[in-house]
Coordinates of C-alpha atoms in Angstrom, one line a residue:
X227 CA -13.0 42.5 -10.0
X228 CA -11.6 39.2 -9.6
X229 CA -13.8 36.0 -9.6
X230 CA -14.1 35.2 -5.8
X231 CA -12.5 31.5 -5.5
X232 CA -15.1 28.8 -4.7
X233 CA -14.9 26.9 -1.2
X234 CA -14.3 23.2 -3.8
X235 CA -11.1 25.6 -4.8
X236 CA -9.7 27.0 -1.9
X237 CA -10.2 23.4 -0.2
X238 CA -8.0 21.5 -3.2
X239 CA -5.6 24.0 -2.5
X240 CA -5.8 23.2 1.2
X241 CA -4.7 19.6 0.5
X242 CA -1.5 19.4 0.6
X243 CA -1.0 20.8 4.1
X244 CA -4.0 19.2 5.0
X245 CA -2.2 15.5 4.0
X246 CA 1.4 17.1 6.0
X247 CA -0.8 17.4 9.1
X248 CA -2.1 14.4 9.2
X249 CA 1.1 12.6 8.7
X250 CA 2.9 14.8 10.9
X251 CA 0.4 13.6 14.0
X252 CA 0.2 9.8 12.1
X253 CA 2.5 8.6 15.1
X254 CA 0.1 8.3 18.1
X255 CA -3.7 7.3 17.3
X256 CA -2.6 5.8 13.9
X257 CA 0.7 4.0 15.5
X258 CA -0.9 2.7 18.2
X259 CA -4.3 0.7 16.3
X260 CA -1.6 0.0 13.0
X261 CA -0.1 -2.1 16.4
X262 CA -2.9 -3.8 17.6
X263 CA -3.7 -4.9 13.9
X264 CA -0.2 -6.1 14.3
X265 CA -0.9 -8.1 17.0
X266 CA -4.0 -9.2 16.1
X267 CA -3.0 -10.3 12.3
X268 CA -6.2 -10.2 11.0
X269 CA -7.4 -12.8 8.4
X270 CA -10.1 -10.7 6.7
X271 CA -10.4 -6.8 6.7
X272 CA -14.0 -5.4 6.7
X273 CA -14.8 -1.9 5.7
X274 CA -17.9 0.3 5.7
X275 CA -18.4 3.5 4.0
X276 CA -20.5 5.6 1.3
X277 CA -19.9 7.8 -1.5
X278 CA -16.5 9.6 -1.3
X279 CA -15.6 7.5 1.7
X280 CA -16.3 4.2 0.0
X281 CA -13.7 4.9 -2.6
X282 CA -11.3 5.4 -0.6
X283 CA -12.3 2.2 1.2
X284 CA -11.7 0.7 -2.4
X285 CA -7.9 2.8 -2.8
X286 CA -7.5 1.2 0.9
X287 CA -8.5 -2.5 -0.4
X288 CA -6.5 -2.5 -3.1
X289 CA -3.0 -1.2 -1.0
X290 CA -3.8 -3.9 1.7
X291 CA -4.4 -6.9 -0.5
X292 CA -1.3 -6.0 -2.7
X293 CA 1.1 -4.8 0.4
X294 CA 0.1 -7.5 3.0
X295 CA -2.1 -10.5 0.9
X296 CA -5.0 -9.7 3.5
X297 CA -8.3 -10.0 1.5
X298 CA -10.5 -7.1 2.2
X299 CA -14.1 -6.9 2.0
X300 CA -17.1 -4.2 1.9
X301 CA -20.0 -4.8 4.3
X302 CA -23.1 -3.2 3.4
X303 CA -24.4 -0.7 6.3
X304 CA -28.2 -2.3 5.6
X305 CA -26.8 -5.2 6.6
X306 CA -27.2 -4.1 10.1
X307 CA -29.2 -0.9 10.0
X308 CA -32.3 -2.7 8.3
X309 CA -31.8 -6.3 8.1
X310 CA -30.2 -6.4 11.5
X311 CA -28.1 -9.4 10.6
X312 CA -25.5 -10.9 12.9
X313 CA -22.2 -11.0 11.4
X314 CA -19.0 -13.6 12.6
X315 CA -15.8 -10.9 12.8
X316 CA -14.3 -13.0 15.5
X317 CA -10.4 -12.5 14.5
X318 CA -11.4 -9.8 11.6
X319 CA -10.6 -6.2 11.4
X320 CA -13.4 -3.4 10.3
X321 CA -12.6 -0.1 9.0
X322 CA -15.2 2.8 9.1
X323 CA -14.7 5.4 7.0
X324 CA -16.9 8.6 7.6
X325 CA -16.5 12.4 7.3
X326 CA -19.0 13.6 10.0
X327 CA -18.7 10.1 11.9
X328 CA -23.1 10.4 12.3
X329 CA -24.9 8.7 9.7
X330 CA -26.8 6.2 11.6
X331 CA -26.4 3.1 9.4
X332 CA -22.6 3.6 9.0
X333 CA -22.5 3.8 13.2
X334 CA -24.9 0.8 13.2
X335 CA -22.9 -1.2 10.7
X336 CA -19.6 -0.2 13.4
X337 CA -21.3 -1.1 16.2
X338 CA -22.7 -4.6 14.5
X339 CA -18.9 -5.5 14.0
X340 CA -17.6 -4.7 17.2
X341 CA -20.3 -7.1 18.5
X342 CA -19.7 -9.6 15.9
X343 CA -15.6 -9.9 17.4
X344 CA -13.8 -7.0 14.9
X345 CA -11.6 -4.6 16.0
X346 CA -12.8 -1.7 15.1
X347 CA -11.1 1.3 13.2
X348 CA -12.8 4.7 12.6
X349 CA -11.4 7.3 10.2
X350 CA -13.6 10.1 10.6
X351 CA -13.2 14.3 10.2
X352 CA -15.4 14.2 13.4
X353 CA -13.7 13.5 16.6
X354 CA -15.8 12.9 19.3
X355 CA -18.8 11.8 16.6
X356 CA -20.8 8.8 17.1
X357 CA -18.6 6.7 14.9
X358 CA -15.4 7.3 17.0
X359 CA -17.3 6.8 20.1
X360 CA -18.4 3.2 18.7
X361 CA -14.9 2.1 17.3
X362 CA -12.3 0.7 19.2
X363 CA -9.7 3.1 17.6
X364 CA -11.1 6.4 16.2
X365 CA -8.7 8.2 14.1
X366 CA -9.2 12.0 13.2
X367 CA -8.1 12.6 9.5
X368 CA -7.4 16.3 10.4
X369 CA -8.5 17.8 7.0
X370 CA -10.5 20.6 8.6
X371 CA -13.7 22.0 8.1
X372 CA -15.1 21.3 4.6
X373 CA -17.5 23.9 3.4
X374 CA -18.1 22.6 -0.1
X375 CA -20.5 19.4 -1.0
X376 CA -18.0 17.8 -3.1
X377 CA -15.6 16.4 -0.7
X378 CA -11.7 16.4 -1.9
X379 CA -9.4 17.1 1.2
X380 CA -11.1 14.7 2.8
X381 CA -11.0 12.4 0.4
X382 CA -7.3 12.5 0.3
X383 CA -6.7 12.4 3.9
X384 CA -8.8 9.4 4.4
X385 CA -7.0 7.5 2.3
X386 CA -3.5 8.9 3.2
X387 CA -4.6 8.1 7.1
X388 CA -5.2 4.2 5.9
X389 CA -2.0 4.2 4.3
X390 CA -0.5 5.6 7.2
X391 CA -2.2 2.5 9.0
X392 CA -1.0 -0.1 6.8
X393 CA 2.4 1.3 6.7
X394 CA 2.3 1.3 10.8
X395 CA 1.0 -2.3 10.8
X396 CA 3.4 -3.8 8.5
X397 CA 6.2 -1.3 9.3
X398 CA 6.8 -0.6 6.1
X399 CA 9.3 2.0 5.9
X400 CA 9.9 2.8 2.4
X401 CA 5.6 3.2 2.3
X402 CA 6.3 5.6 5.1
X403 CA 9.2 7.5 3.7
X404 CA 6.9 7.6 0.6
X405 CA 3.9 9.2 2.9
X406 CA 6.1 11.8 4.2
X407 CA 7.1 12.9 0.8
X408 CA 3.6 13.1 -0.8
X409 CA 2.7 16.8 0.2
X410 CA 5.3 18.1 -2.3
X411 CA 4.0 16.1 -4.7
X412 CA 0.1 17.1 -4.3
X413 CA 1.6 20.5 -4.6
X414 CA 2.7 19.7 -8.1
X415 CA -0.4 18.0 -9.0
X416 CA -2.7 20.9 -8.5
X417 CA -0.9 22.5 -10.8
X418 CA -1.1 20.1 -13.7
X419 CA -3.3 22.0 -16.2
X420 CA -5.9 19.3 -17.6
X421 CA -8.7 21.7 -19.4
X422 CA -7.7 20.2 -22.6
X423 CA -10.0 18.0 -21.7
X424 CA -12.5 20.1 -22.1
X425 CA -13.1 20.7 -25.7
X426 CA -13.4 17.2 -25.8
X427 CA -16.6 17.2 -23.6
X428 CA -18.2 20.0 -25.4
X429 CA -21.7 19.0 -26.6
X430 CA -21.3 15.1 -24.9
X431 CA -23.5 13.9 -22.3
X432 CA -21.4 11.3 -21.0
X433 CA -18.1 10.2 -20.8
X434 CA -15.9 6.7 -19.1
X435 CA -13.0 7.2 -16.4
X436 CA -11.2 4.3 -16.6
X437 CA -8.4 2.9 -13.6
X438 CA -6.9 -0.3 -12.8
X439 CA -6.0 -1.6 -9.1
X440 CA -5.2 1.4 -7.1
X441 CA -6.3 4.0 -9.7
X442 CA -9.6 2.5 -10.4
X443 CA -11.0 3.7 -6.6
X444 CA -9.8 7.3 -8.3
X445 CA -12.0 6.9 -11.4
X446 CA -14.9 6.3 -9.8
X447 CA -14.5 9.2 -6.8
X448 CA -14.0 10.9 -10.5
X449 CA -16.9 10.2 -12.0
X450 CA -18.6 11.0 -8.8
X451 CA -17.5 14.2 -8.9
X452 CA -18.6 14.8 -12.2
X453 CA -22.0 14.1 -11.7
X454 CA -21.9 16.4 -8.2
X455 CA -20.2 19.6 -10.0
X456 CA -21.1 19.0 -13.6
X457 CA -24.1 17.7 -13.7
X458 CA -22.9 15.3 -16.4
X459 CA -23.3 11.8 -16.7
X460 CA -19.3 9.7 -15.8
X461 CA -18.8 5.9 -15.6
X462 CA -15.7 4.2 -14.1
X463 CA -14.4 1.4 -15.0
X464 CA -11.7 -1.2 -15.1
X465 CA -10.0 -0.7 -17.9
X466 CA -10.4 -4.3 -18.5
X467 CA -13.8 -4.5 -17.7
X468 CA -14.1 -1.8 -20.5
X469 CA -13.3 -3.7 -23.5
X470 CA -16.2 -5.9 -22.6
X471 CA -20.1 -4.4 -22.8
X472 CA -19.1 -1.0 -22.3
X473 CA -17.2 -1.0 -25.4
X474 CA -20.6 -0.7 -27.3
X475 CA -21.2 3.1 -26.5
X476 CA -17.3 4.0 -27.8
X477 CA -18.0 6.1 -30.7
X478 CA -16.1 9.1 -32.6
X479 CA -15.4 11.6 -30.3
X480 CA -16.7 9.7 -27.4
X481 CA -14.6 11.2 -24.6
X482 CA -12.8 8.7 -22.4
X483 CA -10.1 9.5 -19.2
X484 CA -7.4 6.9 -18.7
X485 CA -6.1 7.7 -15.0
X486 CA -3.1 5.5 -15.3
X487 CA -0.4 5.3 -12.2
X488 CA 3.0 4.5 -11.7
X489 CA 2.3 0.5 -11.0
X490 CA 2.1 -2.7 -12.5
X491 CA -0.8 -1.7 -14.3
X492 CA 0.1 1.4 -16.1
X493 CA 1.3 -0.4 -19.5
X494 CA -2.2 -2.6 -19.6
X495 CA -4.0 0.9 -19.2
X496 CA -2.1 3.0 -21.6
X497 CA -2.6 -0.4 -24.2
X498 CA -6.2 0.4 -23.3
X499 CA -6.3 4.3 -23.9
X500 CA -4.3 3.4 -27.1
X501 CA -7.3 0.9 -28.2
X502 CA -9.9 3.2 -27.5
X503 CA -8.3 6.4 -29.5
X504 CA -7.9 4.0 -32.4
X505 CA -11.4 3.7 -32.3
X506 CA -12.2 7.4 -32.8
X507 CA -12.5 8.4 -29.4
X508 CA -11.2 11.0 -27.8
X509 CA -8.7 10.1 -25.1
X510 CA -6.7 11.3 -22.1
X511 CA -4.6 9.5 -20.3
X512 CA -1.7 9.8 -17.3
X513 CA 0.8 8.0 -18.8
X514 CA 3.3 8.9 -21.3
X515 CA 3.7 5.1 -22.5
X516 CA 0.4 5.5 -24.7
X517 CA 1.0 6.3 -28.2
X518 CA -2.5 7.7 -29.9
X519 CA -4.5 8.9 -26.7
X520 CA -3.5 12.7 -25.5
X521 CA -1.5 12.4 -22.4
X522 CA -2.2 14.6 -19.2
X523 CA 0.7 16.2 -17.3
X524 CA 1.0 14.3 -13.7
X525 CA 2.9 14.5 -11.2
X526 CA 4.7 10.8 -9.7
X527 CA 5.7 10.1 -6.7
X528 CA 8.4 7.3 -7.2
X529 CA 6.0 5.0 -5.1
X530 CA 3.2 2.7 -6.6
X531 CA 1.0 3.1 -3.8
X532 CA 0.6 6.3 -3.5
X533 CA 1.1 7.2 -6.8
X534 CA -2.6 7.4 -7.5
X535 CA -3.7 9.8 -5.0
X536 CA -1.8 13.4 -6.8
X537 CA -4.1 11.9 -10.1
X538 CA -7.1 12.7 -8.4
X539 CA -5.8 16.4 -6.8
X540 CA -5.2 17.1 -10.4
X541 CA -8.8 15.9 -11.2
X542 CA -10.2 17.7 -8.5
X543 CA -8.7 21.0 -9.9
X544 CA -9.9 20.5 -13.6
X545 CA -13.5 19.1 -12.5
X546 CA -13.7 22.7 -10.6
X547 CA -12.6 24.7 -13.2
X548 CA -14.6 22.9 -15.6
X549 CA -18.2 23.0 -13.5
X550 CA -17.3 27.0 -13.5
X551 CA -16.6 27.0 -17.5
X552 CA -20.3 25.6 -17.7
X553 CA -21.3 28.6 -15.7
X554 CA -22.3 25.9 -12.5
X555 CA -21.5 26.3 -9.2
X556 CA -19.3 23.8 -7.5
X557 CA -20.0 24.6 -3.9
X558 CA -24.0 24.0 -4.4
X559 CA -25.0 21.3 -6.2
X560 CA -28.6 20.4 -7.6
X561 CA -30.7 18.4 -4.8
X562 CA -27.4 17.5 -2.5
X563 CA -26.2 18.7 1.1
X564 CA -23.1 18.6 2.8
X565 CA -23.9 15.5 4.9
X566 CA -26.7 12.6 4.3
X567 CA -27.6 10.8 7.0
X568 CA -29.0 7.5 5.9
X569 CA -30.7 4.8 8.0

């Protein structure tokens, strides 16, 4: 009999028309708060999220800082949920980013910014949650139901939707055209066969998944996952920041994932994966500029904003594969739940 797909699978494979129905609907909720941010030209952009959803906060800092010179920062739910701080937003912008839209300190930390003078932007797989109710624009990401723990088409959408947001509030239209053509292109990326990396990780504990700018939010919602469907220990990092301390634990064979994208960056990250197979390590990177490290297939999208995002599709594919390989079960993770509510 065949092995019955798990829920992580059939949900990765669910992406890319997950990502086409979101952009398909992108021109009324999403049009309509991309201009009011518009209007408002906001000096400062706040975000609030955890876990999956705080990486793509991070994918979504990096876009706005490098597409509109906007400085964005995270706010910390505890600020309001336990310290009840008062925070000045007058003239700022805050975008929540929550799957169910109910985890009382994310609502809180909402609610604190509205009050403190933000507009407020929800992107939440809940409509009608207490998140959207609290924001001033609440914008359903339209993944669908998502059965398994590890979150991936929601991921995705969340951070298409805030690209679909910036591109509305700046009216960038190749950033749109680029949106509109992504679909195909996660189609591809599922596709790309990465269990090379697998022999690389037998008998290791631990591994690095390195980015830079965009691409770094993607290594660490990697090495998230990792930990969730593998049980094994992953660290992101810059792949500056890992010529530094880090450097210390490189040893032969150490395993190390370069997710390099089509950007400014992707020389600087190849000359990293380069460094670190030089030193004996075993390394895979998405770029075919590097000369010593193994590179992984990929799949561009002729875009350097959105060229991160089929990277982490083709992650999510291999991570599954892999947590099945160790005879692990994606869908049910040791000591996690679907949704954690924290206070």
């Amino acid at each position: 009999m065949p092995e019955t797909p798990t829920h992580m699978r059939n949900e990765i494979l669910e992406i890319p028309a997950a990502a086409a129905r979101l952009i398909e609907a992108s021109d009324g909720a999403l049009a309509l708060a991309g201009r009011q941010l518009r209007d408002l030209s906001p000096k400062v952009i706040a975000t609030v999220a955890r876990g999956s959803s705080d990486h793509a906060a991070s994918f979504l800092k990096y876009a706005t800082e490098l597409t509109t010179g906007v400085p964005v920062a995270s706010l910390g739910p505890s600020i309001a949920s336990i310290y009840r701080a008062k925070l000045k937003l007058e003239g700022a912008a805050c975008l929540t980013i929550s799957q169910s839209g109910k985890s009382p300190d994310i609502v809180a930390m909402a609610e604190a910014a509205k009050s403190g003078g933000a507009l407020t932007i929800a992107l939440t797989n809940t409509a009608g949650s207490p998140l959207a109710n609290a924001s001033d624009h609440a914008i359903d990401i339209l993944a669908g139901v998502e059965k398994s723990v590890a979150a991936t088409k929601s991921f995705v959408n969340s951070a298409v939707a805030g690209l679909l947001l910036l591109a509305h509030w700046t009216g960038d239209t190749t950033l749109l055209a680029a949106l509109r053509g992504l679909p195909e292109h996660l189609r591809k990326a599922i596709d790309c066969d990465w269990m090379g990396i697998a022999d690389a990780l037998t008998g290791e504990t631990s591994l690095f998944i390195l980015g830079r700018g965009p691409s770094a939010a993607i290594a660490n919602e990697a090495a998230l996952k990792f930990k969730e469907t593998c049980g094994m220990h992953a660290e992101a990092y810059s792949a500056a920041e890992v010529m530094h301390g880090p450097m210390a634990l490189v040893g032969p064979g150490f395993p190390v994932v370069a997710l390099a994208a089509r950007d400014a960056s992707e020389p600087a990250t190849a000359e990293a994966a380069d460094l670190l197979a030089g030193k004996g390590a075993s390394v895979f990177v998405t770029s075919a500029q590097a000369r010593k490290a193994s590179v992984l297939p990929f799949a561009p999208t002729g875009h350097p904003i959105t060229d991160p995002l089929p990277l982490v599709v083709s992650f999510y594919a291999f991570v599954e594969a892999f947590a099945r390989k160790l005879g692990l079960d994606p869908d049910q993770p040791r000591n996690l739940r679907k949704v954690t509510e924290t206070v």
